[in-house]
Tab-separated table of C-alpha atoms and ligand atoms in Angstrom:
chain	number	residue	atom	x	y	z
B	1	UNK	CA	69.166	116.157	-21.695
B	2	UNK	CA	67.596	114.431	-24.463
B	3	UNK	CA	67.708	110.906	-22.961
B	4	UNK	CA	65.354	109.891	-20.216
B	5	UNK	CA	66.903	106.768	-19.410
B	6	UNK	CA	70.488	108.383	-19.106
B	7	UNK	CA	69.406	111.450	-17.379
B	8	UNK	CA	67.707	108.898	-15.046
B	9	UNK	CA	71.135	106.739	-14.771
B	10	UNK	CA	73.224	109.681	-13.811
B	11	UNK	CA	70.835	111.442	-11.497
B	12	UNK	CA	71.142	107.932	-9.507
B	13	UNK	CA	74.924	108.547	-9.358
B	14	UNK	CA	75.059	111.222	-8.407
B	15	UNK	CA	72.746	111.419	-6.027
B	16	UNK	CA	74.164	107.993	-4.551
B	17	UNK	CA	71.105	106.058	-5.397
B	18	UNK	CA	73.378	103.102	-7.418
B	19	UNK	CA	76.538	101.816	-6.037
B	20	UNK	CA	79.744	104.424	-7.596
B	21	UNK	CA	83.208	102.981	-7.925
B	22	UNK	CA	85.394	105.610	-7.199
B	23	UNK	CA	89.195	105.646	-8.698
B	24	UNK	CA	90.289	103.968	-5.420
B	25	UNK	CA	90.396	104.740	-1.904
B	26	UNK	CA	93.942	106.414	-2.240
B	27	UNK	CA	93.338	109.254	0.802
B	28	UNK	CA	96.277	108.753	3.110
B	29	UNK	CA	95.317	108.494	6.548
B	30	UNK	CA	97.992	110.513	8.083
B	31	UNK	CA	99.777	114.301	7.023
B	32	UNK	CA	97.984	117.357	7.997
B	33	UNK	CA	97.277	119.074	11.313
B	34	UNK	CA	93.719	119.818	12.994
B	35	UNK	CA	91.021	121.140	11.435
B	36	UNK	CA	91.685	124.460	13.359
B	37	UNK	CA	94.686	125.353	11.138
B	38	UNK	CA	92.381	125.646	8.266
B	39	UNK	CA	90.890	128.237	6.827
B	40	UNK	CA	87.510	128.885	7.675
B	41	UNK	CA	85.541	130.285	5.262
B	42	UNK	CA	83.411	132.759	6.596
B	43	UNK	CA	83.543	132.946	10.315
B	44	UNK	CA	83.201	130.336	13.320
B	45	UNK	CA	82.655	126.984	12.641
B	46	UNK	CA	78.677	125.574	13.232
B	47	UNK	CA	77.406	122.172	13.018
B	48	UNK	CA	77.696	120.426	9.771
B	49	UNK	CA	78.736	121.609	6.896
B	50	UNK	CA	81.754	120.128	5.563
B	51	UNK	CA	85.749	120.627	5.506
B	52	UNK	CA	89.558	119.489	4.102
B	53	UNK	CA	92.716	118.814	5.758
B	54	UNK	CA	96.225	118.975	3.522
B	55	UNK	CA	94.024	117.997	0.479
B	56	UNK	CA	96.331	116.668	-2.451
B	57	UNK	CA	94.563	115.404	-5.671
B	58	UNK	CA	97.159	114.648	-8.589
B	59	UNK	CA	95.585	113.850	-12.322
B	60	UNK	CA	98.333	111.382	-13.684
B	61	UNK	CA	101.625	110.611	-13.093
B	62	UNK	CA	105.578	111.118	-13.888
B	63	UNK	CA	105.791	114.118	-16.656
B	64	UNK	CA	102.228	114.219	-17.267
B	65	UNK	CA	100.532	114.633	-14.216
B	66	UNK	CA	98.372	117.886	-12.983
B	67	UNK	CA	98.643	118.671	-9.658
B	68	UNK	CA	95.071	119.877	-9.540
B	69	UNK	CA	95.039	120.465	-5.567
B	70	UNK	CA	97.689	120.933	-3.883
B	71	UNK	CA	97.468	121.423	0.152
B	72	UNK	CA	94.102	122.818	0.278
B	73	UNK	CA	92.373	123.078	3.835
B	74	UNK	CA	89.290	124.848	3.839
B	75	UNK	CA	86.401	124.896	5.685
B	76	UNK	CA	82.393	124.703	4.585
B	77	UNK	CA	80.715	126.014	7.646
B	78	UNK	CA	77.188	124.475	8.667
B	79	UNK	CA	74.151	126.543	7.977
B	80	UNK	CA	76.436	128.959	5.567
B	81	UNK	CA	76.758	129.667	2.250
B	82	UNK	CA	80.204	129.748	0.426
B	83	UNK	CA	80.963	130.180	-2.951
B	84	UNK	CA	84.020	128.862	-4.777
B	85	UNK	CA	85.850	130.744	-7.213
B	86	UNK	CA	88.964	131.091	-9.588
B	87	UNK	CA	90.062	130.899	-12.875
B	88	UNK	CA	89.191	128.231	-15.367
B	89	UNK	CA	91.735	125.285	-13.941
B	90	UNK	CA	92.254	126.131	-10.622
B	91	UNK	CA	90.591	123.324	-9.500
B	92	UNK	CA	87.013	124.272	-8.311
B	93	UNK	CA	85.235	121.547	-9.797
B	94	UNK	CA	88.003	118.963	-8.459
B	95	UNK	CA	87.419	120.200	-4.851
B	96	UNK	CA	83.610	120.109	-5.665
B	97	UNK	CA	83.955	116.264	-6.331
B	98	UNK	CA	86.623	115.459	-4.152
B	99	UNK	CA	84.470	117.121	-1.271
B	100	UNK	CA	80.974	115.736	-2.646
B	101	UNK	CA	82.732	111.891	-2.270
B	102	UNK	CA	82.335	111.678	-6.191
B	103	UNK	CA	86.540	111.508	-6.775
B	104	UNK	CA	88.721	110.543	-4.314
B	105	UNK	CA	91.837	112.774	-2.848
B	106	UNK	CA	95.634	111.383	-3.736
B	107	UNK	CA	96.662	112.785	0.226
B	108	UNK	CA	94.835	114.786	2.763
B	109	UNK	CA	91.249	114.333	4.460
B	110	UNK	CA	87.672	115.578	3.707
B	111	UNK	CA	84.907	115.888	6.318
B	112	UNK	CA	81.509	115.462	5.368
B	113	UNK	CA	80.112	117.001	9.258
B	114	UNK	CA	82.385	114.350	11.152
B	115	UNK	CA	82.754	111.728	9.448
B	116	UNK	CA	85.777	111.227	7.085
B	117	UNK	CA	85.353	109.995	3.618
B	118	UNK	CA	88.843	108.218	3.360
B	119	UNK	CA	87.626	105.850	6.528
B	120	UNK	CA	84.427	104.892	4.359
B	121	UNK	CA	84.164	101.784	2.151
B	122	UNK	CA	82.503	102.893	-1.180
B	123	UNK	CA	79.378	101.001	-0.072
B	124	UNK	CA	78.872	103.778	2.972
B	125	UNK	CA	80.283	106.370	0.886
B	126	UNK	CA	77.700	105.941	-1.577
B	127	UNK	CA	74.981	105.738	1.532
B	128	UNK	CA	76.436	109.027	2.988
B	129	UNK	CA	76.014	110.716	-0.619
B	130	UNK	CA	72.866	109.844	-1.427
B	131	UNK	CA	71.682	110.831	2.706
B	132	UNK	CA	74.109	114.105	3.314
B	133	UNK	CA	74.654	115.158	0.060
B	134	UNK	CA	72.622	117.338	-2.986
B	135	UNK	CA	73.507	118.231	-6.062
B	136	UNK	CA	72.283	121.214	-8.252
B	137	UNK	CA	73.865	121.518	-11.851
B	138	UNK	CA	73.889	124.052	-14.542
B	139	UNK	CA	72.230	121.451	-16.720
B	140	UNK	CA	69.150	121.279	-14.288
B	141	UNK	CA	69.046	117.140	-15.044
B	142	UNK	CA	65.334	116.295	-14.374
B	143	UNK	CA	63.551	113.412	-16.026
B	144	UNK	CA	61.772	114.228	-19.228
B	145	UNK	CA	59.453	112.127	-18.221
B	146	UNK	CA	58.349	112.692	-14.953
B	147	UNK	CA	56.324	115.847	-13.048
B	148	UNK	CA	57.637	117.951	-10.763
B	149	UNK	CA	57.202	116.009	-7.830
B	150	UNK	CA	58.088	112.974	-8.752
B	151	UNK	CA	61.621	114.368	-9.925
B	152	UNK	CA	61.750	116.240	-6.702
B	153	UNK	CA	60.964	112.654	-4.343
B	154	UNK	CA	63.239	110.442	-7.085
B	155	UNK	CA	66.459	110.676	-4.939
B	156	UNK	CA	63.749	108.960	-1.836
B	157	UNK	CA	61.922	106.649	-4.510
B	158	UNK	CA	65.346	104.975	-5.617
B	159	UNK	CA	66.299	105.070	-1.896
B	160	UNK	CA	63.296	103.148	-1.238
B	161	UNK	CA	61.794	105.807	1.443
B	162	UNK	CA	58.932	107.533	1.255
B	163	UNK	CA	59.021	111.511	1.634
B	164	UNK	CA	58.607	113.386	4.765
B	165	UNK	CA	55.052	114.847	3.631
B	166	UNK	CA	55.772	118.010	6.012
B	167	UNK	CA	59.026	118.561	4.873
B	168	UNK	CA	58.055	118.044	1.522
B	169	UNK	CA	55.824	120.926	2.175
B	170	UNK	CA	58.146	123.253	3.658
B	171	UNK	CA	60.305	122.877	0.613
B	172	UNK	CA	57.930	123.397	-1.764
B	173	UNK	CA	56.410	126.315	-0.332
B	174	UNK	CA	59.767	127.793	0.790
B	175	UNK	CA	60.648	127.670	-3.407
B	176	UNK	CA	57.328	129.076	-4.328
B	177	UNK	CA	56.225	126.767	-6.437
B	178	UNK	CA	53.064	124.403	-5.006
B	179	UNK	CA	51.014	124.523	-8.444
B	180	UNK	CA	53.570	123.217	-10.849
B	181	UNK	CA	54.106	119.767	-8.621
B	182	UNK	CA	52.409	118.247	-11.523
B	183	UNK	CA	54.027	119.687	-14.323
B	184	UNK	CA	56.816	118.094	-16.546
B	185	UNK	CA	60.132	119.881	-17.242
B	186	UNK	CA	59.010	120.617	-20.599
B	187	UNK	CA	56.259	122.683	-19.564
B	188	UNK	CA	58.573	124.407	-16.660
B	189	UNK	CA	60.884	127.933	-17.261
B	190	UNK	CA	63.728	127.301	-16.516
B	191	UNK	CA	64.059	129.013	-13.355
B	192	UNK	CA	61.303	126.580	-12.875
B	193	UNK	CA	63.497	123.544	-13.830
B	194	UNK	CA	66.273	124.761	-11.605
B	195	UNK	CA	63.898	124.803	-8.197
B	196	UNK	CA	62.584	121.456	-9.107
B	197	UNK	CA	66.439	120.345	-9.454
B	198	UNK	CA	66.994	122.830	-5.699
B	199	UNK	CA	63.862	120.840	-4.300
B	200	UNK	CA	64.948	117.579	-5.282
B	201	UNK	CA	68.776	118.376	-3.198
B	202	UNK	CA	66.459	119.725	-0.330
B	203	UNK	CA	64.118	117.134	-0.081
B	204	UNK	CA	66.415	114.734	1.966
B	205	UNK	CA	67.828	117.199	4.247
B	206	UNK	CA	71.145	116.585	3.318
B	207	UNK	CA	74.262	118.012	5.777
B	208	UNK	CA	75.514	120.204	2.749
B	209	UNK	CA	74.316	121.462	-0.928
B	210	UNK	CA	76.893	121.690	-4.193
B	211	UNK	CA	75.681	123.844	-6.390
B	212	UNK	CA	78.072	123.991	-9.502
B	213	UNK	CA	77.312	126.624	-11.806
B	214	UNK	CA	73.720	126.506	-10.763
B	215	UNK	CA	72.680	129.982	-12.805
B	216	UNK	CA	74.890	129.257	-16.098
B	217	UNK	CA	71.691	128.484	-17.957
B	218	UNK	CA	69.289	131.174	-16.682
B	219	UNK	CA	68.887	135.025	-17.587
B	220	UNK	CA	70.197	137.398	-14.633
B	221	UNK	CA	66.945	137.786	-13.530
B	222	UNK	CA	65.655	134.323	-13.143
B	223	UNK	CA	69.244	133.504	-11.838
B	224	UNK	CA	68.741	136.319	-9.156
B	225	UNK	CA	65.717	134.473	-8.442
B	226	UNK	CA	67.587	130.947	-7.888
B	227	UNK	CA	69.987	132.522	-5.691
B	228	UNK	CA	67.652	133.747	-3.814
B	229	UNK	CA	65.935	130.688	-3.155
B	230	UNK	CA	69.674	129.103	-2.495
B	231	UNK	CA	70.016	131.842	-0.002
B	232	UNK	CA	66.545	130.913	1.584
B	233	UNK	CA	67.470	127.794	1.815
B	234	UNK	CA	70.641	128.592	4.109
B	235	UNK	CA	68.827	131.385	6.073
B	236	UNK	CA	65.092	129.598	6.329
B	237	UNK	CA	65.826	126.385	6.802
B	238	UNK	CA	69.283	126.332	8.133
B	239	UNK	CA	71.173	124.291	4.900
B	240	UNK	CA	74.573	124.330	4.691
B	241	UNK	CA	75.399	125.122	0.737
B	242	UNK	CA	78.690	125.463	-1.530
B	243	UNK	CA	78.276	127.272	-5.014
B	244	UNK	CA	81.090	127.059	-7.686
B	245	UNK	CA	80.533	130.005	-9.981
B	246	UNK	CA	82.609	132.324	-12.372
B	247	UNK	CA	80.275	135.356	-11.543
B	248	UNK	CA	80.729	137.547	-8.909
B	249	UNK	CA	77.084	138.755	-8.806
B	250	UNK	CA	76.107	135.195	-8.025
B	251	UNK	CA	79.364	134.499	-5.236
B	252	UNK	CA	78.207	137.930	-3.816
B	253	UNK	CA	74.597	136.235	-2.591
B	254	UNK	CA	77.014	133.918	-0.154
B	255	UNK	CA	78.548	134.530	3.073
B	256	UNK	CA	81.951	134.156	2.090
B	257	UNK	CA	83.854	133.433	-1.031
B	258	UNK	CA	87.413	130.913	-1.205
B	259	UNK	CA	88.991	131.897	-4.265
B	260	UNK	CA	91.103	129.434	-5.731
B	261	UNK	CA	94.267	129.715	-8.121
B	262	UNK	CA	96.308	126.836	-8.969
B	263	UNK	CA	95.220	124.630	-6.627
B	264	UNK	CA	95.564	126.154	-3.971
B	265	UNK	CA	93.050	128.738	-1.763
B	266	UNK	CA	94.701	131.985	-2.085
B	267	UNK	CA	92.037	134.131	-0.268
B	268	UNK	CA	88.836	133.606	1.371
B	269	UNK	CA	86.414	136.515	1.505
B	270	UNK	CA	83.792	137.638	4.154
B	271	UNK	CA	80.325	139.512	3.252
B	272	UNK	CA	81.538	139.476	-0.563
B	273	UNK	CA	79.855	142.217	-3.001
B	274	UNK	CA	80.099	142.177	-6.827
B	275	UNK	CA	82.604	144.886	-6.736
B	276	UNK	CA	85.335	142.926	-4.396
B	277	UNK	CA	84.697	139.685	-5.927
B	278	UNK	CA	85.135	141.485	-9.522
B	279	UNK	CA	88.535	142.845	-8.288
B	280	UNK	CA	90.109	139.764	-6.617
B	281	UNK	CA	89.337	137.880	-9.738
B	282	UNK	CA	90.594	140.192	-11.767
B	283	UNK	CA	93.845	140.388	-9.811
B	284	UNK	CA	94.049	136.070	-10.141
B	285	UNK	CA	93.436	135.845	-13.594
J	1	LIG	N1	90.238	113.728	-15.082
J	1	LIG	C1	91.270	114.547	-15.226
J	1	LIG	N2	92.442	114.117	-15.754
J	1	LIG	C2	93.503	114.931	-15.877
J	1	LIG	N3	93.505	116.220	-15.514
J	1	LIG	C3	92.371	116.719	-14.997
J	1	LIG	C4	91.199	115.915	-14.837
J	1	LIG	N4	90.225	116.698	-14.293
J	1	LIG	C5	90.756	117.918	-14.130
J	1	LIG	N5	92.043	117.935	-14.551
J	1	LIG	C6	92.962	119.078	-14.499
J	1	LIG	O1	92.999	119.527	-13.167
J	1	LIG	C7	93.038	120.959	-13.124
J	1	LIG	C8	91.850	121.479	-12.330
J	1	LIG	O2	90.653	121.185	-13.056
J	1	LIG	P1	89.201	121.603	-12.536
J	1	LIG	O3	88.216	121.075	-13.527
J	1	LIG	O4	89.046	121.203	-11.124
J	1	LIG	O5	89.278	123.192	-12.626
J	1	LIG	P2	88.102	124.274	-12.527
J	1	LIG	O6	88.601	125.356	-11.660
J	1	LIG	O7	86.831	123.615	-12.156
J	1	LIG	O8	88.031	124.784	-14.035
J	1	LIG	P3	86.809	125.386	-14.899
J	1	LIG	O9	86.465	126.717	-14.299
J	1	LIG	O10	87.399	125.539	-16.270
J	1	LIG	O11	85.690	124.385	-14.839
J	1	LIG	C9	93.078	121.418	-14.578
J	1	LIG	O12	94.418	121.634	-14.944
J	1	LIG	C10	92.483	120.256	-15.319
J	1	LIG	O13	92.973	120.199	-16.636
């Protein structure tokens, strides 16, 4: 990203730092049954993470429109890592953002932890985004301009908080990488980039961590790397985080994989390897 002031606008969206006018609070408040008739992804549910109920989200309307989820309940479990998968259109990215409070859902209910995001105005939507919620892209979107650190504190500096020095710490040396704190992203690898961009969803704690094609832009090896630190993350320091990804080497790194297929979850996987992941997509596409 060639722009700093750009890169700078839309890590404050998405990180919740500037007020986001979503397409309209359309989530109906009714429908779908408890949470327990969803499908967990991976096991019991814990603490936190993040889940949907009956979740509808229709692009258009009359002839035109895409049905691009359609009656998805899933769950997100807290302190585990789950990977989304399925083939180009299924609607991975749309439950991403739907999930992540960035789009809102035509029916249904998402849970960030508790709370409900169709109850929320967008001013406390925006507040629970930037608090609960990180963000890791393909495109690692750091500032040009600024070190390490300061890209890793920005989400807290256009907050208006200071960091958690201790925390701070943790995360740093949990990712391995104290010495480049004042180093700009020019002068960073880019597996270096991409745990700058981990560090910077860690830093506030948030309830849960999307990851959206987090490796795309690294060689296996220095993806093997990230994954491992996104694994770290969940297993060290208890984060809760969801990965959309086309490769089955990366989904195998989670705990469980919901595979996706025109809009709707048609498997979820336990202890994933390459090998099963490999097959079951081979059998959607
Ligand atoms: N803003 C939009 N307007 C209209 N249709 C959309 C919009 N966004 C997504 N869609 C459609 O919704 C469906 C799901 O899209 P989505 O991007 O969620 O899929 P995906 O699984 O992430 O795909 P990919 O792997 O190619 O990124 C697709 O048919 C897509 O064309």
């Amino acid at each position: 990203m060639g722009n700093g002031a750009e890169a700078r606008r839309s890590i404050a969206e998405e990180t919740g730092a500037v007020e986001h006018e979503p397409a309209g609070h359309r989530q109906a408040a009714g429908g779908h049954g408890t949470v327990e008739g969803g499908q967990a992804a991976g096991g019991a549910r814990t603490a936190g993470g993040a889940r949907t109920v009956g979740l509808r989200k229709v692009y258009g309307a009359g002839d035109t429109a895409v049905r691009a989820l359609d009656d998805v309940s899933v769950e997100l479990p807290g302190g585990r890592f789950t990977a989304i998968m399925g083939p180009s259109g299924a609607g991975k990215s749309t439950l991403m953002h739907c999930v992540a409070g960035l789009d809102t859902a035509t029916s249904g209910r998402v849970y960030v932890g508790d709370q409900e995001l169709g109850a929320l105005s967008d001013r406390r939507l925006t507040r629970l985004r930037r608090e609960r919620i990180g963000f890791v892209f393909q495109a690692f979107n750091l500032i040009p301009t600024l070190t390490a650190r300061e890209n890793i504190t920005l989400p807290l500096t256009l907050a208006g908080t200071r960091p958690d020095e201790d925390w701070l710490a943790t995360v740093v040396a949990t990712l391995g990488m104290g010495e480049r704190l004042g180093h700009r992203p020019a002068e960073l690898s880019g597996g270096q980039q991409q745990r700058v961009a981990l560090a910077r969803a860690l830093v506030t704690r948030p309830q849960i961590i999307f990851a959206d094609e987090p490796t795309g832009n690294l060689d296996s090896r220095t993806g093997a790397e990230v994954l491992t630190l996104l694994r770290n993350a969940v297993d060290g320091l208890g984060q809760t985080v969801a990965m959309v990804t086309h490769d089955p080497v990366a989904a195998a790194h989670a705990d469980a994989v919901v595979f996706l297929a025109d809009g709707r979850v048609v498997d979820v996987m336990s202890g994933p390897t390459p090998g099963r992941v490999l097959d079951r997509m081979g059998e959607l596409s």
